[in-house]
């Protein structure tokens, strides 16, 4: 399926509470608002169904996970996608047998469930204790053929890895999306508490792959256990040259909308030659942890 020449993208920035129905109802309204403005692909933030519970390690939060089959709200978004004729990548906490995943389904504009992606890179640090909750994803990276082009989606921590973006582009993605939940670090952490580094990493993917990249973040202050985090927003869209062409601030809530010129990006990408000049036969060290390629 060939992508249309242009795609109208919306990335949603929203606050989240500890009430599932409240969050889902608000997310649905954001989708409706974006569709009313002509959006064709609409991205919601990571794990928007509840507070970012991964701030702490508590057994009780495993109860938030649900199997994909019979899920409490994914079917609702399938009906919404069908009604509005929009593509919806939807993040959720997945239970699969005894395993748990940070997952995402891509719903096509006719409501069809195109597939399930399980987050590949799982962080582990103060305020982001995801390894306690989530098994490492086993699906591999995913790109889906939708009514509005080939959509590649990573999840939050995936956004820091150039390998994620490159694989999705090699699989034929027309543009890259990242739902995310990121903000302040606990006081004892030395890493910078800045949205700039977060954006620059993804802008680098846009430049080196000559593609549009967009990320949807949450906003607001959330208290989980004895920890408090403030999510810094700055949901944005970068064009295929690395220019930020649309951006929210730290407190705005709603749908950030931008039209992607897929045809122009495709032409520019071919002209840059980044994919022509790759040397995959020399990239063996990327398949190791220590950079030493072993043979035999």
XYZ file of C-alpha atoms in Angstrom:
296
model
C 0.000 0.000 0.000
C 1.591 3.266 -1.121
C 1.449 6.209 1.251
C -0.601 9.241 0.283
C 1.422 12.306 -0.653
C 0.432 14.064 2.588
C -0.772 12.880 5.997
C -2.336 15.055 8.667
C -0.848 13.943 11.988
C -2.007 14.768 15.525
C 0.031 14.071 18.659
C -1.901 14.374 21.913
C -0.526 15.929 25.098
C -2.632 15.277 28.202
C -2.645 14.958 31.975
C -3.457 11.628 33.604
C -5.253 10.626 36.814
C -5.588 7.336 38.721
C -9.059 6.714 37.259
C -9.185 4.565 34.123
C -12.541 5.811 32.879
C -11.558 9.450 33.403
C -8.376 8.988 31.349
C -10.007 6.997 28.571
C -12.904 9.441 28.286
C -10.501 12.363 28.020
C -8.325 10.527 25.491
C -11.399 9.770 23.370
C -12.363 13.438 23.426
C -8.862 14.453 22.337
C -9.116 12.002 19.434
C -12.499 13.431 18.452
C -11.159 16.988 18.635
C -8.161 16.078 16.478
C -10.328 14.279 13.917
C -12.626 17.311 13.752
C -9.558 19.316 12.700
C -8.810 16.869 9.912
C -6.232 14.642 11.614
C -5.848 11.229 9.969
C -3.280 9.615 12.314
C -3.614 10.408 16.029
C -1.010 9.417 18.635
C -1.825 9.277 22.360
C 0.882 9.261 25.087
C 2.411 6.152 26.643
C 0.316 4.284 29.259
C -2.284 7.066 29.376
C -4.717 4.729 31.168
C -3.287 5.526 34.621
C -0.639 7.368 36.577
C 2.905 6.412 35.639
C 3.030 3.681 38.270
C 6.621 2.717 37.374
C 7.880 5.463 39.681
C 7.876 2.779 42.399
C 7.956 -1.016 42.735
C 4.614 -2.231 44.117
C 2.992 -5.607 43.502
C -0.463 -4.038 43.520
C 0.146 -2.261 40.195
C 0.354 -5.528 38.250
C -3.423 -5.573 38.583
C -3.541 -2.715 36.039
C -2.451 -5.106 33.254
C -4.974 -6.794 30.953
C -4.753 -9.303 28.072
C -5.208 -7.931 24.575
C -8.193 -10.201 24.007
C -11.204 -8.713 25.776
C -9.238 -5.611 26.780
C -11.285 -3.028 28.734
C -10.710 -0.119 26.322
C -8.920 -1.166 23.126
C -12.221 -2.248 21.569
C -13.590 1.204 22.318
C -10.735 2.774 20.348
C -11.345 0.343 17.484
C -14.937 1.567 17.297
C -13.718 5.172 17.487
C -11.188 4.650 14.680
C -13.913 3.093 12.511
C -16.371 5.901 13.252
C -13.917 8.721 12.567
C -11.826 7.047 9.852
C -8.535 7.631 11.689
C -5.460 5.543 12.504
C -4.838 5.106 16.245
C -1.646 3.657 17.767
C -2.779 2.887 21.358
C -0.440 2.201 24.290
C -1.487 -0.185 27.085
C -0.197 -2.417 29.936
C -0.436 -5.975 28.598
C -0.808 -9.215 30.562
C 0.072 -12.338 28.569
C 0.025 -15.520 30.623
C 2.560 -14.923 33.409
C 4.328 -12.188 31.427
C 3.706 -8.444 31.425
C 4.588 -6.008 28.655
C 4.551 -2.297 27.892
C 2.683 -2.672 24.608
C 0.981 -0.835 21.767
C -1.579 -1.842 19.187
C -2.016 -0.094 15.864
C -5.640 0.338 14.817
C -6.338 1.117 11.166
C -8.924 3.646 10.004
C -11.552 0.911 9.542
C -11.114 -0.318 13.109
C -8.944 -3.301 12.171
C -6.327 -4.292 14.739
C -3.156 -4.436 12.640
C -0.860 -5.876 15.280
C 0.772 -5.645 18.680
C 4.207 -4.214 19.535
C 5.924 -4.906 22.853
C 8.432 -2.299 23.997
C 11.955 -3.460 23.203
C 14.135 -1.326 25.473
C 13.090 -1.343 29.138
C 14.596 1.302 31.472
C 15.580 0.684 35.077
C 16.395 3.609 37.334
C 15.024 5.843 40.074
C 11.548 7.003 39.124
C 11.455 4.740 36.042
C 11.430 1.204 37.494
C 10.082 -0.474 34.378
C 12.157 -3.658 34.581
C 10.195 -4.577 37.701
C 6.938 -4.553 35.740
C 7.734 -5.356 32.120
C 9.343 -8.268 30.333
C 11.584 -7.200 27.435
C 9.534 -7.070 24.263
C 9.677 -10.138 22.021
C 7.864 -8.902 18.901
C 10.724 -7.125 17.187
C 10.165 -3.657 15.763
C 6.924 -3.090 13.890
C 5.824 -1.044 10.887
C 2.181 -1.177 9.849
C 0.509 -0.548 6.500
C -2.386 1.771 7.260
C -4.838 3.789 5.218
C -2.526 6.759 5.732
C 0.869 5.260 5.021
C 3.364 2.937 6.688
C 3.518 3.873 10.348
C 6.498 2.984 12.543
C 6.000 3.257 16.307
C 8.492 2.829 19.162
C 7.648 3.347 22.842
C 9.377 5.904 25.106
C 12.807 4.426 26.029
C 12.996 3.062 22.457
C 13.225 6.671 21.317
C 16.811 6.986 22.575
C 18.098 4.190 20.344
C 19.113 4.957 16.749
C 18.782 1.233 16.017
C 15.031 1.416 16.660
C 14.526 4.228 14.176
C 16.831 2.718 11.555
C 15.178 -0.705 11.648
C 11.703 0.800 11.260
C 12.892 2.894 8.330
C 14.517 -0.154 6.722
C 11.150 -1.864 7.093
C 9.645 0.931 5.008
C 8.171 3.357 7.529
C 6.943 6.652 6.081
C 7.239 8.404 9.452
C 8.125 7.534 13.060
C 6.022 7.999 16.194
C 6.928 7.690 19.885
C 4.357 7.727 22.698
C 6.188 8.624 25.907
C 5.978 9.416 29.625
C 8.962 11.459 30.747
C 9.662 14.330 33.070
C 11.471 15.164 36.281
C 14.069 12.897 37.881
C 14.267 12.146 41.612
C 16.540 14.540 43.502
C 19.374 12.004 43.901
C 19.686 11.396 40.158
C 22.486 13.250 38.376
C 21.119 13.037 34.836
C 19.771 16.297 33.386
C 16.086 17.052 33.901
C 15.584 18.604 30.487
C 13.322 18.098 27.519
C 16.058 19.374 25.214
C 18.172 16.199 25.274
C 15.019 14.116 24.820
C 14.046 16.084 21.730
C 17.564 16.160 20.290
C 17.836 12.374 20.327
C 14.708 12.031 18.202
C 15.645 14.958 15.977
C 18.849 13.042 15.262
C 16.725 10.115 14.050
C 14.800 12.516 11.814
C 18.024 13.830 10.267
C 19.872 10.536 9.815
C 16.794 8.835 8.351
C 15.383 11.859 6.469
C 11.970 11.289 7.986
C 9.296 12.986 10.055
C 9.445 12.098 13.766
C 6.839 12.952 16.408
C 6.480 12.263 20.128
C 3.472 12.536 22.459
C 4.154 13.189 26.159
C 2.013 13.641 29.248
C 1.883 16.709 31.493
C 1.128 17.416 35.137
C 2.435 16.299 38.515
C 1.759 12.720 39.639
C 2.265 11.245 43.101
C 2.818 7.477 43.230
C 3.808 5.927 46.549
C 6.331 8.262 48.135
C 7.556 9.743 44.850
C 6.420 12.763 42.851
C 7.184 13.437 39.210
C 6.263 16.348 36.980
C 5.991 15.479 33.293
C 7.435 18.139 31.056
C 5.260 17.912 27.975
C 6.978 19.456 24.944
C 5.155 17.105 22.607
C 6.544 17.909 19.148
C 6.798 17.130 15.459
C 10.125 17.283 13.601
C 10.316 17.402 9.834
C 12.671 15.283 7.728
C 15.489 17.857 8.016
C 15.370 17.968 11.817
C 13.430 21.205 12.185
C 10.796 21.264 14.930
C 7.721 22.330 12.987
C 5.157 22.053 15.808
C 5.557 21.954 19.587
C 3.567 22.316 22.803
C 4.972 23.776 25.998
C 5.002 22.286 29.510
C 1.328 22.758 30.387
C -0.728 22.818 27.185
C -3.257 20.035 26.756
C -4.753 18.997 23.447
C -3.869 17.762 19.972
C -0.816 19.183 18.206
C -1.512 18.937 14.474
C 0.822 19.130 11.497
C 0.583 18.004 7.876
C 3.403 15.688 6.830
C 4.527 15.939 3.212
C 5.371 12.269 2.748
C 6.113 12.613 -0.973
C 8.654 15.389 -0.388
C 10.295 13.455 2.457
C 10.594 10.365 0.242
C 12.260 12.380 -2.524
C 14.612 14.135 -0.104
C 15.566 10.792 1.528
C 16.495 9.263 -1.804
C 18.567 12.287 -2.720
C 20.507 12.302 0.554
C 21.674 8.761 -0.101
C 21.888 7.657 3.525
C 20.288 4.320 2.708
C 22.206 3.947 -0.556
C 25.565 4.355 1.199
C 24.989 2.026 4.151
C 27.543 -0.784 4.699
C 25.604 -3.443 6.622
C 28.360 -6.033 6.097
C 30.551 -3.956 8.452
C 27.974 -3.493 11.188
C 28.541 -6.823 12.945
C 29.666 -5.157 16.215
C 26.152 -3.710 16.537
C 24.930 -7.268 17.117
C 27.150 -7.632 20.208
C 27.180 -6.095 23.684
C 30.920 -5.416 23.851
C 31.693 -4.512 20.228
C 33.639 -7.684 19.507
C 32.318 -9.760 16.636
C 32.883 -13.449 17.240
C 33.005 -15.999 14.466
C 32.926 -19.777 14.670
